[in-house]
CSV table of C-alpha atoms and ligand atoms in Angstrom, one decimal:
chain,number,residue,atom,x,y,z
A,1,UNK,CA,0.0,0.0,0.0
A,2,UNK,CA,1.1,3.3,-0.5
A,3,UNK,CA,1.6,6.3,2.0
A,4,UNK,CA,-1.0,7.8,0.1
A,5,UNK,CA,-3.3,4.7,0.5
A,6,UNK,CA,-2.6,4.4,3.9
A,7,UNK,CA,-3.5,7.7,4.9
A,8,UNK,CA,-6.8,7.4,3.3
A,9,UNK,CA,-7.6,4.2,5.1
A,10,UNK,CA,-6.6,5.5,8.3
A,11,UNK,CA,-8.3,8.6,8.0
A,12,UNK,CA,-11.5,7.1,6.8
A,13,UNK,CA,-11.6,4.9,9.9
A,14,UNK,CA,-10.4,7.7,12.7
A,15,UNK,CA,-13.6,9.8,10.7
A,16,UNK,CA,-15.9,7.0,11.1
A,17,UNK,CA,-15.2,6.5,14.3
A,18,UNK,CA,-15.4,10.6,15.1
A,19,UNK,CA,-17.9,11.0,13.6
A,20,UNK,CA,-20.1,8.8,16.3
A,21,UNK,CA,-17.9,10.5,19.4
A,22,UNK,CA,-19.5,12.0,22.4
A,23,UNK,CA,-16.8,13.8,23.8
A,24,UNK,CA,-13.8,15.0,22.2
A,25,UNK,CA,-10.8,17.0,23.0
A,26,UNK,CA,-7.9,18.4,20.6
A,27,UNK,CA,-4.6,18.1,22.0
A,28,UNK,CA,-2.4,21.2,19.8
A,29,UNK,CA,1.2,22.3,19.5
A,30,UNK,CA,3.3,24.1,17.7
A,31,UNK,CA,3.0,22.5,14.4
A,32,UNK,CA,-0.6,23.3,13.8
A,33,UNK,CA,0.1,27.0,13.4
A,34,UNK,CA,3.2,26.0,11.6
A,35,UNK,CA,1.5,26.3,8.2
A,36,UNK,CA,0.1,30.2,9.6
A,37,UNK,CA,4.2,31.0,9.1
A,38,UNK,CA,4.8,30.3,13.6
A,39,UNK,CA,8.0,28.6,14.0
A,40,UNK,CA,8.1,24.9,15.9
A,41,UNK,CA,10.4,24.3,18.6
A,42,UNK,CA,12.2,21.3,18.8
A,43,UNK,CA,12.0,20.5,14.8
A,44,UNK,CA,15.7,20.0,13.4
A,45,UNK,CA,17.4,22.8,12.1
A,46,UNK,CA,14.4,25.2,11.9
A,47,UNK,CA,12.8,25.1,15.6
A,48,UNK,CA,12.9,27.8,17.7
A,49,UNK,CA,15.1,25.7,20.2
A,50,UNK,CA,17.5,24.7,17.4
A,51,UNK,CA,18.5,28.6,17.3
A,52,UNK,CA,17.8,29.8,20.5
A,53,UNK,CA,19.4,28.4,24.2
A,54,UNK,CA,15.8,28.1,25.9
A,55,UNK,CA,17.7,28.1,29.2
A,56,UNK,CA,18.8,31.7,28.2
A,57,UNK,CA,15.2,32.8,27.1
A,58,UNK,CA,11.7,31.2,28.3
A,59,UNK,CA,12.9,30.7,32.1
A,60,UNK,CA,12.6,32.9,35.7
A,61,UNK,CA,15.9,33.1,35.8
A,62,UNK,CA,16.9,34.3,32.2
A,63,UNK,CA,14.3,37.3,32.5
A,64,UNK,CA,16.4,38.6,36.2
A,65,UNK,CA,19.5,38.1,34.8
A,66,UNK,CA,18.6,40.2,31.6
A,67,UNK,CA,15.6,41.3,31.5
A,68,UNK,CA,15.6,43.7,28.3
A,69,UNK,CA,17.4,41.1,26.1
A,70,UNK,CA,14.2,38.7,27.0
A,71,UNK,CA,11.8,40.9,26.0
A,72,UNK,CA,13.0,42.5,23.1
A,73,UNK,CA,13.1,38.6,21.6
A,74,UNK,CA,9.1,38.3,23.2
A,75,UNK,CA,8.4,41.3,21.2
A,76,UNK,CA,10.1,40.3,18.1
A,77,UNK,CA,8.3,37.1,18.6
A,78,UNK,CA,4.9,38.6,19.2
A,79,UNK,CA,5.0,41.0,16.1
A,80,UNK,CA,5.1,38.1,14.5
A,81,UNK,CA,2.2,36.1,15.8
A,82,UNK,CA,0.2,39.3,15.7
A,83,UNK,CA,1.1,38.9,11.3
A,84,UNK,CA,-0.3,35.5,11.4
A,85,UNK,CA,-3.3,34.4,10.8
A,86,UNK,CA,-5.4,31.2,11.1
A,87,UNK,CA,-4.7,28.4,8.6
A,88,UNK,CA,-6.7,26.0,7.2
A,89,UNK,CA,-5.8,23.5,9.8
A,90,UNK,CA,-7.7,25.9,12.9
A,91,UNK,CA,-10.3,26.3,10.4
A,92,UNK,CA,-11.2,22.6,10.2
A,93,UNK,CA,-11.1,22.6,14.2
A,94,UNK,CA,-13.3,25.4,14.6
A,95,UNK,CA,-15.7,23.8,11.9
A,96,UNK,CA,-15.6,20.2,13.8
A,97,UNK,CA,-16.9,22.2,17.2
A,98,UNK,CA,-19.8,22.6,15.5
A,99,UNK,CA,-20.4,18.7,14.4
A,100,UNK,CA,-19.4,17.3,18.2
A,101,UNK,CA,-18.9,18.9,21.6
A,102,UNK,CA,-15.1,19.5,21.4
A,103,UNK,CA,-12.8,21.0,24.0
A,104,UNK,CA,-9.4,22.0,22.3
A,105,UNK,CA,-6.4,22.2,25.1
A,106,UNK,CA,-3.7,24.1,23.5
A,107,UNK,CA,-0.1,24.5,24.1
A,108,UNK,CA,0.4,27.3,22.1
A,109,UNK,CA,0.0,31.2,23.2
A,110,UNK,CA,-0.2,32.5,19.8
A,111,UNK,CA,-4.7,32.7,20.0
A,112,UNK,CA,-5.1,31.6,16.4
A,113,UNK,CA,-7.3,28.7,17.8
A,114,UNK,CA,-9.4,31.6,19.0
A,115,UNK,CA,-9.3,33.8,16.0
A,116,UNK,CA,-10.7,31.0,13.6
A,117,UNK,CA,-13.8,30.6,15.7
A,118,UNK,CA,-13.3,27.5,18.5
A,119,UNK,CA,-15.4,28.8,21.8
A,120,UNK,CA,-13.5,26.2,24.1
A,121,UNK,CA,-9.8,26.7,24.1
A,122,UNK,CA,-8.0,25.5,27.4
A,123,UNK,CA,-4.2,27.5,26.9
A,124,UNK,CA,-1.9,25.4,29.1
A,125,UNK,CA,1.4,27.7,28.4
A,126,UNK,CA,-0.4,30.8,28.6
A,127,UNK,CA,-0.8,33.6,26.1
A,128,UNK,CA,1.1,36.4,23.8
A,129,UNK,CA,-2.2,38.4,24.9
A,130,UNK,CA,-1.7,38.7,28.3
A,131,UNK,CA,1.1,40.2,30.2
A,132,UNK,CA,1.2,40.1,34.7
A,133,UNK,CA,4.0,41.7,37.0
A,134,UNK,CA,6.7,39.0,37.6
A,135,UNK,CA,5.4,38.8,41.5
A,136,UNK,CA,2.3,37.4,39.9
A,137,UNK,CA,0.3,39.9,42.4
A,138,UNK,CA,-1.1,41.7,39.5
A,139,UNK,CA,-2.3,40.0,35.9
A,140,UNK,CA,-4.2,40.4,32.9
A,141,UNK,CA,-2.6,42.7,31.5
A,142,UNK,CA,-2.6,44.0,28.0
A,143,UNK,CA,0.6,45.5,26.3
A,144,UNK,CA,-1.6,49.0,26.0
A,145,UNK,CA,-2.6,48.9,29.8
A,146,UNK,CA,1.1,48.5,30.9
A,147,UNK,CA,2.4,50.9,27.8
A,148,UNK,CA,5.2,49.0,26.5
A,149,UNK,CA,7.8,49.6,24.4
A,150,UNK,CA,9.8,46.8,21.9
A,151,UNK,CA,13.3,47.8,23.5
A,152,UNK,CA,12.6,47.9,27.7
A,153,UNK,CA,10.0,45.7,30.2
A,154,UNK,CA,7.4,48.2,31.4
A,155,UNK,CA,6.9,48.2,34.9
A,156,UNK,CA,3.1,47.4,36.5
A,157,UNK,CA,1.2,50.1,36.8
A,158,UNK,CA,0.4,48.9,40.3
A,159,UNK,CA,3.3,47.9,42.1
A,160,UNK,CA,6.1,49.0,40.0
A,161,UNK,CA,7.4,45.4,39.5
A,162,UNK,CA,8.8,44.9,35.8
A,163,UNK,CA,5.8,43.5,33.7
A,164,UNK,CA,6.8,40.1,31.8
A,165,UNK,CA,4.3,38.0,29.1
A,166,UNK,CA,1.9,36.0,31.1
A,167,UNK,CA,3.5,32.1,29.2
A,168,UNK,CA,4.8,29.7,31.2
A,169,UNK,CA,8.5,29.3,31.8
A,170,UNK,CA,10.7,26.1,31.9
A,171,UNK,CA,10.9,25.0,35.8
A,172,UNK,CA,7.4,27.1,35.9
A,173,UNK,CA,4.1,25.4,37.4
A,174,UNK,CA,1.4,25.3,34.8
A,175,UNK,CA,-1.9,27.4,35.4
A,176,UNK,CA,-3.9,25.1,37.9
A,177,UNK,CA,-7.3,25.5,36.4
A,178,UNK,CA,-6.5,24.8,33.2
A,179,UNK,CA,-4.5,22.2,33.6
A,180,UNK,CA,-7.1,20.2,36.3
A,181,UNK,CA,-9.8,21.0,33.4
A,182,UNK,CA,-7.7,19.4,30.6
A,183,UNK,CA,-6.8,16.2,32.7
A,184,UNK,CA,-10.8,15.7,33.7
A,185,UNK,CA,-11.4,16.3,30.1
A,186,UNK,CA,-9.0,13.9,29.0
A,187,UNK,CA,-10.4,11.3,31.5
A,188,UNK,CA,-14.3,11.6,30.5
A,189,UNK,CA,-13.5,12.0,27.0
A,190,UNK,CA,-13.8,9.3,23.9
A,191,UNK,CA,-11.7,10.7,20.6
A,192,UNK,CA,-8.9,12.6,21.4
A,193,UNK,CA,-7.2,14.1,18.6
A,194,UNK,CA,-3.3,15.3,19.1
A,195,UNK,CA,-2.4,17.6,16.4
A,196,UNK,CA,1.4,18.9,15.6
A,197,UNK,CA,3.0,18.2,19.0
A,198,UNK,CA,6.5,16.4,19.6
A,199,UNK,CA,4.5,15.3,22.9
A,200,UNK,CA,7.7,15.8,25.0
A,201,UNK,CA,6.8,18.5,27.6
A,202,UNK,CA,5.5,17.9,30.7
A,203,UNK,CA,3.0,18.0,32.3
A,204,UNK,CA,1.1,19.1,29.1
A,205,UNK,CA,1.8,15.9,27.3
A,206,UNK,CA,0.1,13.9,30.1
A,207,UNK,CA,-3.4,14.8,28.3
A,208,UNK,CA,-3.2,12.8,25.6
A,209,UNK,CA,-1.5,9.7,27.8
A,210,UNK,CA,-4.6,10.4,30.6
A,211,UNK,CA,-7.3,10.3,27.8
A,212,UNK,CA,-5.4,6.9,26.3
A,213,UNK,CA,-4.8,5.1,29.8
A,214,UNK,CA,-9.0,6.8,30.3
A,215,UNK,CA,-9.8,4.5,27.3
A,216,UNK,CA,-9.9,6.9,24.6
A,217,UNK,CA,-9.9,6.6,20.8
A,218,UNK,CA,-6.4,8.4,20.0
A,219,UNK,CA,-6.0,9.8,16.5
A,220,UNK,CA,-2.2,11.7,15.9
A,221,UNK,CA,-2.2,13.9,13.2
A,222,UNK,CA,2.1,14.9,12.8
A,223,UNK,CA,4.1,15.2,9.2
A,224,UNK,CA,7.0,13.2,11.7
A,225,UNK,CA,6.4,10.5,14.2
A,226,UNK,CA,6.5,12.0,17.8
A,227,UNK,CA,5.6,10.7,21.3
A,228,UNK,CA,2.2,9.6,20.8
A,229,UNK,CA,2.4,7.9,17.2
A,230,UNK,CA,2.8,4.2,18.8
A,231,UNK,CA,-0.2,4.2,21.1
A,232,UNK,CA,-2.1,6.7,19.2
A,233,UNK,CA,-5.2,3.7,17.2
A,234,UNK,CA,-4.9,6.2,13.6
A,235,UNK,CA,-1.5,8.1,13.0
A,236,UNK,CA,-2.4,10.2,10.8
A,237,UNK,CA,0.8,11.5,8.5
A,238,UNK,CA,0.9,15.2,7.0
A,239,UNK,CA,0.3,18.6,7.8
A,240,UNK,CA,-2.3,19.5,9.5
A,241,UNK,CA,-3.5,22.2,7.6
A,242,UNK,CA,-3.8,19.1,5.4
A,243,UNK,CA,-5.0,16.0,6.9
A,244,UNK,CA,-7.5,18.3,9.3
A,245,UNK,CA,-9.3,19.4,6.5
A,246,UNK,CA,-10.2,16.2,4.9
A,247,UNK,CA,-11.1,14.8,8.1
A,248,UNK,CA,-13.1,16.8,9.2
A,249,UNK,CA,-14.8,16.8,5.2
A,250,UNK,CA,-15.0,13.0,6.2
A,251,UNK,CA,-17.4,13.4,9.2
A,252,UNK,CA,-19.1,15.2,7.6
A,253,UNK,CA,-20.0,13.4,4.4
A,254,UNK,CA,-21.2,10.4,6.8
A,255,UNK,CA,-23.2,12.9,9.3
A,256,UNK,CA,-24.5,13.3,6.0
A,257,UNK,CA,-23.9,17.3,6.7
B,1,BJW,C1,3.5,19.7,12.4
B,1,BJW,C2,3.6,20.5,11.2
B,1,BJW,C3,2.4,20.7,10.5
B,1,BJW,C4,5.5,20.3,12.0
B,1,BJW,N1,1.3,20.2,11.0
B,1,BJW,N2,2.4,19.2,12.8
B,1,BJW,C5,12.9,15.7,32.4
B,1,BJW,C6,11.9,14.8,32.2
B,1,BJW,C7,10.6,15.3,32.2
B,1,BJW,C8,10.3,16.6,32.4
B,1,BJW,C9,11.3,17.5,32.7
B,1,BJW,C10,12.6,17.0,32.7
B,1,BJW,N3,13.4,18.1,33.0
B,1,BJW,C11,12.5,19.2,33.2
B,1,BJW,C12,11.3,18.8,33.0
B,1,BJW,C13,10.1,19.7,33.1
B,1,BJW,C14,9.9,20.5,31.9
B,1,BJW,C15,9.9,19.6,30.7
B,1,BJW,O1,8.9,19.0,30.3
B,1,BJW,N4,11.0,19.5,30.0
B,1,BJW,C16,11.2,18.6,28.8
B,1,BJW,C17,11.4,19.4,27.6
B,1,BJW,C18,12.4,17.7,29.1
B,1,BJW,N5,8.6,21.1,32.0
B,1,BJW,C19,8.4,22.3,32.7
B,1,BJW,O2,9.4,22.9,33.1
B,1,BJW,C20,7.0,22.7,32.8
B,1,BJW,N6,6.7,23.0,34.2
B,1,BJW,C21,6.8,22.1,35.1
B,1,BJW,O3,7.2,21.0,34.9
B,1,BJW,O4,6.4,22.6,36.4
B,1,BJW,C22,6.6,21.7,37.5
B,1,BJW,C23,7.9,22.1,38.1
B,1,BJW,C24,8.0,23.2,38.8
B,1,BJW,C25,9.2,23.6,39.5
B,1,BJW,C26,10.3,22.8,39.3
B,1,BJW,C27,10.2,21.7,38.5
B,1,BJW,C28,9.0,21.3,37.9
B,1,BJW,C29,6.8,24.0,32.0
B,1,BJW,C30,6.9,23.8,30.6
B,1,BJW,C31,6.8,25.2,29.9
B,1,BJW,C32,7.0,25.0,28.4
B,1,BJW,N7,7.1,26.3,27.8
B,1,BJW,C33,7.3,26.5,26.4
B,1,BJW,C34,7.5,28.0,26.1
B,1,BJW,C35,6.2,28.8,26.2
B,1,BJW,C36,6.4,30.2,26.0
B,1,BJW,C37,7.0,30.6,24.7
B,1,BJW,O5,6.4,30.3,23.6
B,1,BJW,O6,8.1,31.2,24.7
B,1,BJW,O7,6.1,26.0,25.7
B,1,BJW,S1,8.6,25.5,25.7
B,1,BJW,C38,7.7,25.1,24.2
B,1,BJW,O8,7.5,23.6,24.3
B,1,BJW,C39,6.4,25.8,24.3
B,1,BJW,C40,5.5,24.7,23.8
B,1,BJW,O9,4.1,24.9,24.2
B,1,BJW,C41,6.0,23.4,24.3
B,1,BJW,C42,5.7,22.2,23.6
B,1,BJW,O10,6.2,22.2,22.3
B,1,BJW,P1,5.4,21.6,21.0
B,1,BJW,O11,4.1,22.4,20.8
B,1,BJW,O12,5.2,20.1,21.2
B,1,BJW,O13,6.3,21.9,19.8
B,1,BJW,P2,7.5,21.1,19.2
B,1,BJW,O14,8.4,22.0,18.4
B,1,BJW,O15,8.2,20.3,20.3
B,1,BJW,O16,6.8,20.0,18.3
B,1,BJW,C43,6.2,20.5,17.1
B,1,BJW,C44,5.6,19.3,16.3
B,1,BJW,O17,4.9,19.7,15.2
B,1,BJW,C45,6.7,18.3,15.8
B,1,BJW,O18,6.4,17.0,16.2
B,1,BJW,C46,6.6,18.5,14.3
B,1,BJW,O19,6.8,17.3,13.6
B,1,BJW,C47,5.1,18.9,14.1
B,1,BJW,N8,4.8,19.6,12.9
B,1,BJW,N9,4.9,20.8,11.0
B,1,BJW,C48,1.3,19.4,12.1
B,1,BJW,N10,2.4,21.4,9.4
């Protein structure tokens, strides 16, 4: 058979069996807004951790030591999320909420999930929206309410601490809401669907395993084979700006929408 054959097979069965789900949640990384022009992070050559020291970056301690060498690369970084737009991939997402109740729990901060119509988006890492003093006292912040610049960290308007994006750090803990919400959602849940995720960082990547070990139907949609491909019952290969469109188009056609 070929890759093309198999893909075809494998998608028609992970639609069929989506298409009678109760209960479905989206597990998304990087790689679904790869195809909106966002970089990856762990890919070979091209991810943001192949060029960048994260250690030196997206920790606590990185941000004391040098605080306007951090932000400045946040900014760069965010001027370009606030270029991208939704791809076809986030479309299909937003267009399968309306065919099943769907929860989407999301790794990424870049809101394109959001801005192609899903209503249920649980953002594990945080956001490039939302900015909080680094004592945590005060949050929710926008860039206009705390008047920043590209070149320096603002300081909060309320307690003068310096201002720093509201994502979550290596060595940081993971917003508890959220995070209980995505893991009780995993459990209850029977598709889940991990899209564009190497699956390696914890305790994110514990929703797909929770949903599996739960009893779940677990369909991996990656171009590469990553952490879940063994277990998942359909890996799905290609983009998903690809494969999420088609099947999504195959639910449909036997919902008979
Ligand atoms: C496509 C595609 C296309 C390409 N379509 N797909 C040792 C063992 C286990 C754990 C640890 C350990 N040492 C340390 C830890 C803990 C650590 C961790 O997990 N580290 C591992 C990396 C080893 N975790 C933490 O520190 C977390 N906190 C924590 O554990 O708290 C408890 C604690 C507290 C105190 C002390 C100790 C523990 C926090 C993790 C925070 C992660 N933050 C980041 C940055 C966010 C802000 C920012 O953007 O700057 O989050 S790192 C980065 O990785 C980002 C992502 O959300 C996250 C996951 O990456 P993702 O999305 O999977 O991307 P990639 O690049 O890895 O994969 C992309 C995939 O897409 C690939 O598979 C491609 O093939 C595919 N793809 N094109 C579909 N078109």
């Amino acid at each position: 058979m070929s890759g093309g054959d198999r893909l075809a097979t494998s998608l028609g069965a992970a639609a069929a069996r989506l298409a009678r789900a109760r209960r479905v949640v989206v597990y998304t990384g990087a790689g679904v807004s790869k195809e909106s022009g966002i970089s990856t992070f762990r890919e070979p050559g091209e991810g943001i951790w192949a060029r960048y020291d994260p250690m030196q970056l997206a920790t606590a301690e990185a941000y004391a030591r040098d605080p306007a060498f951090v932000w400045r690369w946040y900014m760069d970084r965010f001027g370009l999320i606030d270029q991208a737009a939704p791809n076809p991939g986030h479309h299909a997402l937003a267009a399968l909420e309306r065919l099943v109740s769907l929860t989407i729990v999301t790794q990424n901060i870049d809101g394109l999930h959001q801005r192609a119509g899903s209503h249920d988006v649980i953002e594990l890492h945080g956001s490039a929206h939302r900015y909080k003093c680094v004592g945590e006292r005060h949050t929710g912040f926008t860039l206009a309410d705390v008047s920043g610049s590209d070149e320096a960290p603002p300081r909060c308007p309320r307690c003068g601490d310096l201002i720093r994006p509201d994502v979550v750090w290596f060595g940081e803990t993971l917003p508890a809401a959220a995070l209980e919400r995505a893991l009780e959602l995993a459990s209850g849940c029977d598709v889940l669907i991990a899209v564009g995720t190497s699956g390696v960082v914890y305790p994110a990547a514990l929703v797909p395993v929770t949903a599996h070990q739960a009893g779940a139907a677990l369909i991996d949609v990656n171009p590469e084979p990553d952490a879940y491909a063994d277990m998942a019952d359909w890996f799905l290969q290609g983009p998903g700006g690809e494969v999420l469109p088609r099947l999504v188009d195959e639910v449909k056609r036997r919902r008979g929408v």
